């Protein structure tokens, strides 16, 4: 009897383990011309998506007079450091409603900023006008930036694989605050979906950095 009870307990535990197993949700983002869209910020919100305490270690570097990565995604409440890896000074700022801030002339002393409100934070440098970067702050732990073929892969468990809302943002949106949203339903934890943007993208910004290599 004891052995039978033990086997039943093991069977129940195995079913519970399988039901919470992590699967991959693959999402491809296309522009309105049905072409794969790189560097799109993608995240999921909805019931079953836990709001975990953000991890440390997020960085927005200044390297070769650029922000690296160009687009950084973080969960709400994350602290981001801004190490300057160049041998020159930078003056990082943002006027974005989600997080206005200013890091005045610094080189060897990495600064940290707390991002406590969801939204799009556009970054610039007062010294190097061509430097542009973005921090996308989201109320979700399920986020990623699309690769060169427009793909992201997000890990879901069975609880999370119910009704979810897909959010998509790109730096070439005419209104940077206008995040696209799409309701998802009937997902399994091994689904694959394609999403096409509703809005037209503006032309890419030109890179004027080559003529300003002396400061």
PDB file of N, CA and C in Angstrom, residues 6-102:
ATOM      1  N   UNK A   6       3.170   5.867  -2.838  1.00  0.00           N
ATOM      2  CA  UNK A   6       4.372   6.556  -3.287  1.00  0.00           C
ATOM      3  C   UNK A   6       4.370   6.721  -4.804  1.00  0.00           C
ATOM      4  N   UNK A   7       3.974   5.673  -5.530  1.00  0.00           N
ATOM      5  CA  UNK A   7       3.923   5.751  -6.989  1.00  0.00           C
ATOM      6  C   UNK A   7       2.903   6.782  -7.448  1.00  0.00           C
ATOM      7  N   UNK A   8       1.769   6.837  -6.755  1.00  0.00           N
ATOM      8  CA  UNK A   8       0.756   7.824  -7.104  1.00  0.00           C
ATOM      9  C   UNK A   8       1.289   9.240  -6.899  1.00  0.00           C
ATOM     10  N   UNK A   9       2.005   9.462  -5.801  1.00  0.00           N
ATOM     11  CA  UNK A   9       2.578  10.776  -5.521  1.00  0.00           C
ATOM     12  C   UNK A   9       3.597  11.174  -6.576  1.00  0.00           C
ATOM     13  N   UNK A  10       4.409  10.188  -6.994  1.00  0.00           N
ATOM     14  CA  UNK A  10       5.401  10.465  -8.023  1.00  0.00           C
ATOM     15  C   UNK A  10       4.724  10.798  -9.356  1.00  0.00           C
ATOM     16  N   UNK A  11       3.645  10.090  -9.657  1.00  0.00           N
ATOM     17  CA  UNK A  11       2.922  10.345 -10.906  1.00  0.00           C
ATOM     18  C   UNK A  11       2.323  11.742 -10.909  1.00  0.00           C
ATOM     19  N   UNK A  12       1.728  12.143  -9.783  1.00  0.00           N
ATOM     20  CA  UNK A  12       1.138  13.485  -9.665  1.00  0.00           C
ATOM     21  C   UNK A  12       2.211  14.547  -9.809  1.00  0.00           C
ATOM     22  N   UNK A  13       3.359  14.306  -9.172  1.00  0.00           N
ATOM     23  CA  UNK A  13       4.457  15.268  -9.252  1.00  0.00           C
ATOM     24  C   UNK A  13       4.976  15.398 -10.675  1.00  0.00           C
ATOM     25  N   UNK A  14       5.026  14.264 -11.389  1.00  0.00           N
ATOM     26  CA  UNK A  14       5.505  14.281 -12.779  1.00  0.00           C
ATOM     27  C   UNK A  14       4.549  15.057 -13.670  1.00  0.00           C
ATOM     28  N   UNK A  15       3.253  14.859 -13.475  1.00  0.00           N
ATOM     29  CA  UNK A  15       2.262  15.600 -14.259  1.00  0.00           C
ATOM     30  C   UNK A  15       2.368  17.088 -13.978  1.00  0.00           C
ATOM     31  N   UNK A  16       2.533  17.441 -12.709  1.00  0.00           N
ATOM     32  CA  UNK A  16       2.659  18.861 -12.350  1.00  0.00           C
ATOM     33  C   UNK A  16       3.902  19.472 -12.967  1.00  0.00           C
ATOM     34  N   UNK A  17       4.980  18.693 -12.972  1.00  0.00           N
ATOM     35  CA  UNK A  17       6.220  19.187 -13.560  1.00  0.00           C
ATOM     36  C   UNK A  17       6.064  19.402 -15.060  1.00  0.00           C
ATOM     37  N   UNK A  18       5.407  18.455 -15.733  1.00  0.00           N
ATOM     38  CA  UNK A  18       5.205  18.579 -17.168  1.00  0.00           C
ATOM     39  C   UNK A  18       4.290  19.743 -17.503  1.00  0.00           C
ATOM     40  N   UNK A  19       3.277  19.978 -16.659  1.00  0.00           N
ATOM     41  CA  UNK A  19       2.323  21.047 -16.938  1.00  0.00           C
ATOM     42  C   UNK A  19       2.935  22.416 -16.785  1.00  0.00           C
ATOM     43  N   UNK A  20       4.031  22.516 -16.032  1.00  0.00           N
ATOM     44  CA  UNK A  20       4.681  23.813 -15.860  1.00  0.00           C
ATOM     45  C   UNK A  20       5.951  23.935 -16.689  1.00  0.00           C
ATOM     46  N   UNK A  21       6.137  22.974 -17.608  1.00  0.00           N
ATOM     47  CA  UNK A  21       7.348  22.979 -18.414  1.00  0.00           C
ATOM     48  C   UNK A  21       7.400  24.222 -19.290  1.00  0.00           C
ATOM     49  N   UNK A  22       8.589  24.682 -19.556  1.00  0.00           N
ATOM     50  CA  UNK A  22       8.793  25.882 -20.351  1.00  0.00           C
ATOM     51  C   UNK A  22       8.850  25.520 -21.827  1.00  0.00           C
ATOM     52  N   UNK A  23       8.120  26.284 -22.635  1.00  0.00           N
ATOM     53  CA  UNK A  23       8.155  26.101 -24.079  1.00  0.00           C
ATOM     54  C   UNK A  23       8.526  27.405 -24.741  1.00  0.00           C
ATOM     55  N   UNK A  24       8.734  27.361 -26.048  1.00  0.00           N
ATOM     56  CA  UNK A  24       9.199  28.528 -26.779  1.00  0.00           C
ATOM     57  C   UNK A  24       8.070  29.091 -27.632  1.00  0.00           C
ATOM     58  N   UNK A  25       7.815  30.397 -27.482  1.00  0.00           N
ATOM     59  CA  UNK A  25       6.908  31.120 -28.357  1.00  0.00           C
ATOM     60  C   UNK A  25       7.757  31.930 -29.324  1.00  0.00           C
ATOM     61  N   UNK A  26       7.704  31.563 -30.604  1.00  0.00           N
ATOM     62  CA  UNK A  26       8.475  32.256 -31.628  1.00  0.00           C
ATOM     63  C   UNK A  26       7.589  33.298 -32.312  1.00  0.00           C
ATOM     64  N   UNK A  27       8.087  34.520 -32.379  1.00  0.00           N
ATOM     65  CA  UNK A  27       7.341  35.622 -32.983  1.00  0.00           C
ATOM     66  C   UNK A  27       8.206  36.250 -34.070  1.00  0.00           C
ATOM     67  N   UNK A  28       7.630  36.406 -35.256  1.00  0.00           N
ATOM     68  CA  UNK A  28       8.303  37.166 -36.303  1.00  0.00           C
ATOM     69  C   UNK A  28       7.523  38.449 -36.557  1.00  0.00           C
ATOM     70  N   UNK A  29       8.240  39.565 -36.598  1.00  0.00           N
ATOM     71  CA  UNK A  29       7.634  40.864 -36.848  1.00  0.00           C
ATOM     72  C   UNK A  29       7.970  41.299 -38.267  1.00  0.00           C
ATOM     73  N   UNK A  30       6.932  41.692 -39.009  1.00  0.00           N
ATOM     74  CA  UNK A  30       7.089  42.186 -40.373  1.00  0.00           C
ATOM     75  C   UNK A  30       6.688  43.661 -40.429  1.00  0.00           C
ATOM     76  N   UNK A  31       7.322  44.422 -41.326  1.00  0.00           N
ATOM     77  CA  UNK A  31       6.880  45.796 -41.518  1.00  0.00           C
ATOM     78  C   UNK A  31       5.627  45.801 -42.400  1.00  0.00           C
ATOM     79  N   UNK A  32       5.114  46.982 -42.741  1.00  0.00           N
ATOM     80  CA  UNK A  32       3.858  47.018 -43.501  1.00  0.00           C
ATOM     81  C   UNK A  32       4.050  46.638 -44.964  1.00  0.00           C
ATOM     82  N   UNK A  33       5.295  46.389 -45.379  1.00  0.00           N
ATOM     83  CA  UNK A  33       5.574  45.830 -46.705  1.00  0.00           C
ATOM     84  C   UNK A  33       5.828  44.324 -46.637  1.00  0.00           C
ATOM     85  N   UNK A  34       5.538  43.745 -45.477  1.00  0.00           N
ATOM     86  CA  UNK A  34       5.692  42.315 -45.235  1.00  0.00           C
ATOM     87  C   UNK A  34       7.148  41.857 -45.275  1.00  0.00           C
ATOM     88  N   UNK A  35       8.067  42.771 -44.928  1.00  0.00           N
ATOM     89  CA  UNK A  35       9.480  42.431 -44.846  1.00  0.00           C
ATOM     90  C   UNK A  35       9.887  42.249 -43.378  1.00  0.00           C
ATOM     91  N   UNK A  36      10.781  41.298 -43.084  1.00  0.00           N
ATOM     92  CA  UNK A  36      11.225  41.096 -41.702  1.00  0.00           C
ATOM     93  C   UNK A  36      11.801  42.386 -41.118  1.00  0.00           C
ATOM     94  N   UNK A  37      11.443  42.667 -39.867  1.00  0.00           N
ATOM     95  CA  UNK A  37      11.831  43.921 -39.231  1.00  0.00           C
ATOM     96  C   UNK A  37      12.796  43.645 -38.078  1.00  0.00           C
ATOM     97  N   UNK A  38      14.028  44.095 -38.237  1.00  0.00           N
ATOM     98  CA  UNK A  38      15.027  43.949 -37.174  1.00  0.00           C
ATOM     99  C   UNK A  38      14.881  45.069 -36.157  1.00  0.00           C
ATOM    100  N   UNK A  39      15.406  44.831 -34.954  1.00  0.00           N
ATOM    101  CA  UNK A  39      15.476  45.831 -33.880  1.00  0.00           C
ATOM    102  C   UNK A  39      14.113  46.337 -33.434  1.00  0.00           C
ATOM    103  N   UNK A  40      13.103  45.483 -33.505  1.00  0.00           N
ATOM    104  CA  UNK A  40      11.792  45.809 -32.939  1.00  0.00           C
ATOM    105  C   UNK A  40      11.734  45.269 -31.511  1.00  0.00           C
ATOM    106  N   UNK A  41      11.235  46.092 -30.600  1.00  0.00           N
ATOM    107  CA  UNK A  41      11.057  45.666 -29.213  1.00  0.00           C
ATOM    108  C   UNK A  41       9.728  44.927 -29.096  1.00  0.00           C
ATOM    109  N   UNK A  42       9.772  43.717 -28.530  1.00  0.00           N
ATOM    110  CA  UNK A  42       8.595  42.863 -28.421  1.00  0.00           C
ATOM    111  C   UNK A  42       8.448  42.423 -26.971  1.00  0.00           C
ATOM    112  N   UNK A  43       7.221  42.524 -26.445  1.00  0.00           N
ATOM    113  CA  UNK A  43       6.990  42.001 -25.098  1.00  0.00           C
ATOM    114  C   UNK A  43       5.544  41.562 -24.941  1.00  0.00           C
ATOM    115  N   UNK A  44       5.295  40.731 -23.924  1.00  0.00           N
ATOM    116  CA  UNK A  44       3.978  40.167 -23.656  1.00  0.00           C
ATOM    117  C   UNK A  44       3.509  40.578 -22.276  1.00  0.00           C
ATOM    118  N   UNK A  45       2.226  40.902 -22.177  1.00  0.00           N
ATOM    119  CA  UNK A  45       1.596  41.183 -20.897  1.00  0.00           C
ATOM    120  C   UNK A  45       0.297  40.403 -20.811  1.00  0.00           C
ATOM    121  N   UNK A  46      -0.160  40.136 -19.584  1.00  0.00           N
ATOM    122  CA  UNK A  46      -1.423  39.441 -19.402  1.00  0.00           C
ATOM    123  C   UNK A  46      -1.444  38.642 -18.120  1.00  0.00           C
ATOM    124  N   UNK A  47      -2.576  38.016 -17.840  1.00  0.00           N
ATOM    125  CA  UNK A  47      -2.702  37.195 -16.643  1.00  0.00           C
ATOM    126  C   UNK A  47      -1.750  36.007 -16.724  1.00  0.00           C
ATOM    127  N   UNK A  48      -1.159  35.684 -15.616  1.00  0.00           N
ATOM    128  CA  UNK A  48      -0.208  34.581 -15.583  1.00  0.00           C
ATOM    129  C   UNK A  48       1.221  35.003 -15.821  1.00  0.00           C
ATOM    130  N   UNK A  49       1.419  36.258 -16.229  1.00  0.00           N
ATOM    131  CA  UNK A  49       2.780  36.766 -16.407  1.00  0.00           C
ATOM    132  C   UNK A  49       3.216  37.416 -15.100  1.00  0.00           C
ATOM    133  N   UNK A  50       4.109  36.768 -14.411  1.00  0.00           N
ATOM    134  CA  UNK A  50       4.534  37.238 -13.093  1.00  0.00           C
ATOM    135  C   UNK A  50       5.410  38.472 -13.219  1.00  0.00           C
ATOM    136  N   UNK A  51       5.229  39.395 -12.280  1.00  0.00           N
ATOM    137  CA  UNK A  51       6.073  40.582 -12.228  1.00  0.00           C
ATOM    138  C   UNK A  51       7.164  40.334 -11.186  1.00  0.00           C
ATOM    139  N   UNK A  52       8.259  39.771 -11.648  1.00  0.00           N
ATOM    140  CA  UNK A  52       9.353  39.400 -10.763  1.00  0.00           C
ATOM    141  C   UNK A  52      10.231  40.608 -10.457  1.00  0.00           C
ATOM    142  N   UNK A  53      10.952  40.518  -9.350  1.00  0.00           N
ATOM    143  CA  UNK A  53      11.912  41.567  -9.030  1.00  0.00           C
ATOM    144  C   UNK A  53      12.973  41.614 -10.123  1.00  0.00           C
ATOM    145  N   UNK A  54      13.258  42.802 -10.656  1.00  0.00           N
ATOM    146  CA  UNK A  54      14.221  42.893 -11.762  1.00  0.00           C
ATOM    147  C   UNK A  54      15.620  42.489 -11.329  1.00  0.00           C
ATOM    148  N   UNK A  55      16.333  41.845 -12.242  1.00  0.00           N
ATOM    149  CA  UNK A  55      17.711  41.473 -11.984  1.00  0.00           C
ATOM    150  C   UNK A  55      18.629  42.684 -12.155  1.00  0.00           C
ATOM    151  N   UNK A  56      19.783  42.610 -11.553  1.00  0.00           N
ATOM    152  CA  UNK A  56      20.790  43.652 -11.730  1.00  0.00           C
ATOM    153  C   UNK A  56      21.652  43.320 -12.950  1.00  0.00           C
ATOM    154  N   UNK A  57      22.469  44.263 -13.360  1.00  0.00           N
ATOM    155  CA  UNK A  57      23.423  43.987 -14.426  1.00  0.00           C
ATOM    156  C   UNK A  57      23.072  44.582 -15.764  1.00  0.00           C
ATOM    157  N   UNK A  58      21.988  45.342 -15.863  1.00  0.00           N
ATOM    158  CA  UNK A  58      21.659  45.989 -17.135  1.00  0.00           C
ATOM    159  C   UNK A  58      22.633  47.142 -17.382  1.00  0.00           C
ATOM    160  N   UNK A  59      23.133  47.222 -18.629  1.00  0.00           N
ATOM    161  CA  UNK A  59      24.109  48.258 -18.974  1.00  0.00           C
ATOM    162  C   UNK A  59      23.754  48.921 -20.299  1.00  0.00           C
ATOM    163  N   UNK A  60      23.943  50.229 -20.346  1.00  0.00           N
ATOM    164  CA  UNK A  60      23.888  50.978 -21.595  1.00  0.00           C
ATOM    165  C   UNK A  60      25.239  51.665 -21.738  1.00  0.00           C
ATOM    166  N   UNK A  61      26.124  51.043 -22.504  1.00  0.00           N
ATOM    167  CA  UNK A  61      27.495  51.542 -22.634  1.00  0.00           C
ATOM    168  C   UNK A  61      27.587  52.671 -23.656  1.00  0.00           C
ATOM    169  N   UNK A  62      28.572  53.516 -23.466  1.00  0.00           N
ATOM    170  CA  UNK A  62      28.973  54.449 -24.518  1.00  0.00           C
ATOM    171  C   UNK A  62      30.314  53.936 -25.050  1.00  0.00           C
ATOM    172  N   UNK A  63      30.283  53.498 -26.287  1.00  0.00           N
ATOM    173  CA  UNK A  63      31.450  52.866 -26.885  1.00  0.00           C
ATOM    174  C   UNK A  63      31.568  53.308 -28.337  1.00  0.00           C
ATOM    175  N   UNK A  64      32.759  53.786 -28.720  1.00  0.00           N
ATOM    176  CA  UNK A  64      32.993  54.286 -30.080  1.00  0.00           C
ATOM    177  C   UNK A  64      31.963  55.350 -30.454  1.00  0.00           C
ATOM    178  N   UNK A  65      31.654  56.212 -29.480  1.00  0.00           N
ATOM    179  CA  UNK A  65      30.704  57.315 -29.670  1.00  0.00           C
ATOM    180  C   UNK A  65      29.334  56.817 -30.122  1.00  0.00           C
ATOM    181  N   UNK A  66      28.923  55.699 -29.527  1.00  0.00           N
ATOM    182  CA  UNK A  66      27.603  55.130 -29.785  1.00  0.00           C
ATOM    183  C   UNK A  66      27.058  54.553 -28.486  1.00  0.00           C
ATOM    184  N   UNK A  67      25.742  54.399 -28.429  1.00  0.00           N
ATOM    185  CA  UNK A  67      25.128  53.685 -27.318  1.00  0.00           C
ATOM    186  C   UNK A  67      25.084  52.199 -27.670  1.00  0.00           C
ATOM    187  N   UNK A  68      25.556  51.370 -26.734  1.00  0.00           N
ATOM    188  CA  UNK A  68      25.626  49.924 -26.949  1.00  0.00           C
ATOM    189  C   UNK A  68      25.008  49.220 -25.731  1.00  0.00           C
ATOM    190  N   UNK A  69      23.902  48.464 -25.958  1.00  0.00           N
ATOM    191  CA  UNK A  69      23.224  48.233 -27.230  1.00  0.00           C
ATOM    192  C   UNK A  69      22.438  49.462 -27.679  1.00  0.00           C
ATOM    193  N   UNK A  70      22.109  49.504 -28.946  1.00  0.00           N
ATOM    194  CA  UNK A  70      21.334  50.633 -29.451  1.00  0.00           C
ATOM    195  C   UNK A  70      19.947  50.665 -28.818  1.00  0.00           C
ATOM    196  N   UNK A  71      19.367  49.484 -28.615  1.00  0.00           N
ATOM    197  CA  UNK A  71      18.065  49.359 -27.952  1.00  0.00           C
ATOM    198  C   UNK A  71      18.218  48.373 -26.801  1.00  0.00           C
ATOM    199  N   UNK A  72      17.920  48.838 -25.605  1.00  0.00           N
ATOM    200  CA  UNK A  72      18.003  48.010 -24.398  1.00  0.00           C
ATOM    201  C   UNK A  72      16.602  47.874 -23.817  1.00  0.00           C
ATOM    202  N   UNK A  73      16.172  46.643 -23.547  1.00  0.00           N
ATOM    203  CA  UNK A  73      14.892  46.407 -22.899  1.00  0.00           C
ATOM    204  C   UNK A  73      15.123  45.982 -21.458  1.00  0.00           C
ATOM    205  N   UNK A  74      14.335  46.580 -20.536  1.00  0.00           N
ATOM    206  CA  UNK A  74      14.453  46.259 -19.112  1.00  0.00           C
ATOM    207  C   UNK A  74      13.062  46.202 -18.503  1.00  0.00           C
ATOM    208  N   UNK A  75      12.880  45.432 -17.422  1.00  0.00           N
ATOM    209  CA  UNK A  75      11.595  45.440 -16.715  1.00  0.00           C
ATOM    210  C   UNK A  75      11.495  46.663 -15.808  1.00  0.00           C
ATOM    211  N   UNK A  76      10.266  47.070 -15.539  1.00  0.00           N
ATOM    212  CA  UNK A  76      10.043  48.199 -14.641  1.00  0.00           C
ATOM    213  C   UNK A  76      10.709  47.948 -13.291  1.00  0.00           C
ATOM    214  N   UNK A  77      11.398  48.953 -12.786  1.00  0.00           N
ATOM    215  CA  UNK A  77      12.111  48.828 -11.522  1.00  0.00           C
ATOM    216  C   UNK A  77      13.567  48.458 -11.670  1.00  0.00           C
ATOM    217  N   UNK A  78      14.023  48.288 -12.899  1.00  0.00           N
ATOM    218  CA  UNK A  78      15.421  47.916 -13.133  1.00  0.00           C
ATOM    219  C   UNK A  78      16.334  49.118 -12.985  1.00  0.00           C
ATOM    220  N   UNK A  79      17.527  48.851 -12.526  1.00  0.00           N
ATOM    221  CA  UNK A  79      18.575  49.867 -12.445  1.00  0.00           C
ATOM    222  C   UNK A  79      19.580  49.619 -13.559  1.00  0.00           C
ATOM    223  N   UNK A  80      19.872  50.665 -14.323  1.00  0.00           N
ATOM    224  CA  UNK A  80      20.766  50.542 -15.478  1.00  0.00           C
ATOM    225  C   UNK A  80      22.014  51.377 -15.237  1.00  0.00           C
ATOM    226  N   UNK A  81      23.181  50.797 -15.459  1.00  0.00           N
ATOM    227  CA  UNK A  81      24.432  51.538 -15.358  1.00  0.00           C
ATOM    228  C   UNK A  81      24.830  52.049 -16.739  1.00  0.00           C
ATOM    229  N   UNK A  82      25.578  53.148 -16.757  1.00  0.00           N
ATOM    230  CA  UNK A  82      25.975  53.804 -17.997  1.00  0.00           C
ATOM    231  C   UNK A  82      27.500  53.939 -18.062  1.00  0.00           C
ATOM    232  N   UNK A  83      28.219  52.829 -18.220  1.00  0.00           N
ATOM    233  CA  UNK A  83      29.683  52.906 -18.292  1.00  0.00           C
ATOM    234  C   UNK A  83      30.152  53.574 -19.585  1.00  0.00           C
ATOM    235  N   UNK A  84      31.056  54.513 -19.435  1.00  0.00           N
ATOM    236  CA  UNK A  84      31.667  55.189 -20.588  1.00  0.00           C
ATOM    237  C   UNK A  84      32.956  54.458 -20.926  1.00  0.00           C
ATOM    238  N   UNK A  85      32.985  53.751 -22.042  1.00  0.00           N
ATOM    239  CA  UNK A  85      34.156  52.981 -22.445  1.00  0.00           C
ATOM    240  C   UNK A  85      35.058  53.745 -23.409  1.00  0.00           C
ATOM    241  N   UNK A  86      34.672  54.979 -23.733  1.00  0.00           N
ATOM    242  CA  UNK A  86      35.505  55.813 -24.594  1.00  0.00           C
ATOM    243  C   UNK A  86      36.536  56.576 -23.765  1.00  0.00           C
ATOM    244  N   UNK A  87      37.533  57.096 -24.441  1.00  0.00           N
ATOM    245  CA  UNK A  87      38.576  57.885 -23.767  1.00  0.00           C
ATOM    246  C   UNK A  87      38.213  59.370 -23.722  1.00  0.00           C
ATOM    247  N   UNK A  88      36.981  59.676 -24.060  1.00  0.00           N
ATOM    248  CA  UNK A  88      36.494  61.056 -24.074  1.00  0.00           C
ATOM    249  C   UNK A  88      35.283  61.177 -23.160  1.00  0.00           C
ATOM    250  N   UNK A  89      34.843  62.397 -22.918  1.00  0.00           N
ATOM    251  CA  UNK A  89      33.699  62.638 -22.050  1.00  0.00           C
ATOM    252  C   UNK A  89      32.385  62.477 -22.813  1.00  0.00           C
ATOM    253  N   UNK A  90      31.344  62.078 -22.079  1.00  0.00           N
ATOM    254  CA  UNK A  90      29.985  62.048 -22.610  1.00  0.00           C
ATOM    255  C   UNK A  90      29.054  62.749 -21.626  1.00  0.00           C
ATOM    256  N   UNK A  91      27.951  63.257 -22.159  1.00  0.00           N
ATOM    257  CA  UNK A  91      26.944  63.945 -21.357  1.00  0.00           C
ATOM    258  C   UNK A  91      25.590  63.375 -21.771  1.00  0.00           C
ATOM    259  N   UNK A  92      25.183  62.292 -21.104  1.00  0.00           N
ATOM    260  CA  UNK A  92      23.991  61.542 -21.486  1.00  0.00           C
ATOM    261  C   UNK A  92      22.752  62.190 -20.883  1.00  0.00           C
ATOM    262  N   UNK A  93      21.675  62.247 -21.674  1.00  0.00           N
ATOM    263  CA  UNK A  93      20.444  62.858 -21.174  1.00  0.00           C
ATOM    264  C   UNK A  93      19.234  62.195 -21.823  1.00  0.00           C
ATOM    265  N   UNK A  94      18.058  62.430 -21.221  1.00  0.00           N
ATOM    266  CA  UNK A  94      16.785  62.042 -21.809  1.00  0.00           C
ATOM    267  C   UNK A  94      15.723  63.040 -21.368  1.00  0.00           C
ATOM    268  N   UNK A  95      14.883  63.450 -22.305  1.00  0.00           N
ATOM    269  CA  UNK A  95      13.738  64.291 -22.002  1.00  0.00           C
ATOM    270  C   UNK A  95      12.431  63.493 -22.046  1.00  0.00           C
ATOM    271  N   UNK A  96      12.525  62.178 -22.151  1.00  0.00           N
ATOM    272  CA  UNK A  96      11.335  61.340 -22.295  1.00  0.00           C
ATOM    273  C   UNK A  96      10.489  61.353 -21.027  1.00  0.00           C
ATOM    274  N   UNK A  97       9.152  61.403 -21.165  1.00  0.00           N
ATOM    275  CA  UNK A  97       8.270  61.419 -19.986  1.00  0.00           C
ATOM    276  C   UNK A  97       8.478  60.230 -19.056  1.00  0.00           C
ATOM    277  N   UNK A  98       8.827  59.069 -19.615  1.00  0.00           N
ATOM    278  CA  UNK A  98       9.005  57.879 -18.781  1.00  0.00           C
ATOM    279  C   UNK A  98      10.191  58.012 -17.836  1.00  0.00           C
ATOM    280  N   UNK A  99      11.224  58.773 -18.240  1.00  0.00           N
ATOM    281  CA  UNK A  99      12.386  58.946 -17.371  1.00  0.00           C
ATOM    282  C   UNK A  99      13.269  60.093 -17.861  1.00  0.00           C
ATOM    283  N   UNK A 100      12.951  61.329 -17.479  1.00  0.00           N
ATOM    284  CA  UNK A 100      13.879  62.417 -17.770  1.00  0.00           C
ATOM    285  C   UNK A 100      15.058  62.367 -16.795  1.00  0.00           C
ATOM    286  N   UNK A 101      16.277  62.484 -17.318  1.00  0.00           N
ATOM    287  CA  UNK A 101      17.451  62.486 -16.446  1.00  0.00           C
ATOM    288  C   UNK A 101      18.625  63.069 -17.204  1.00  0.00           C
ATOM    289  N   UNK A 102      19.706  63.294 -16.470  1.00  0.00           N
ATOM    290  CA  UNK A 102      20.908  63.867 -17.057  1.00  0.00           C
ATOM    291  C   UNK A 102      22.126  63.347 -16.311  1.00  0.00           C
TER     292      UNK A 102
END
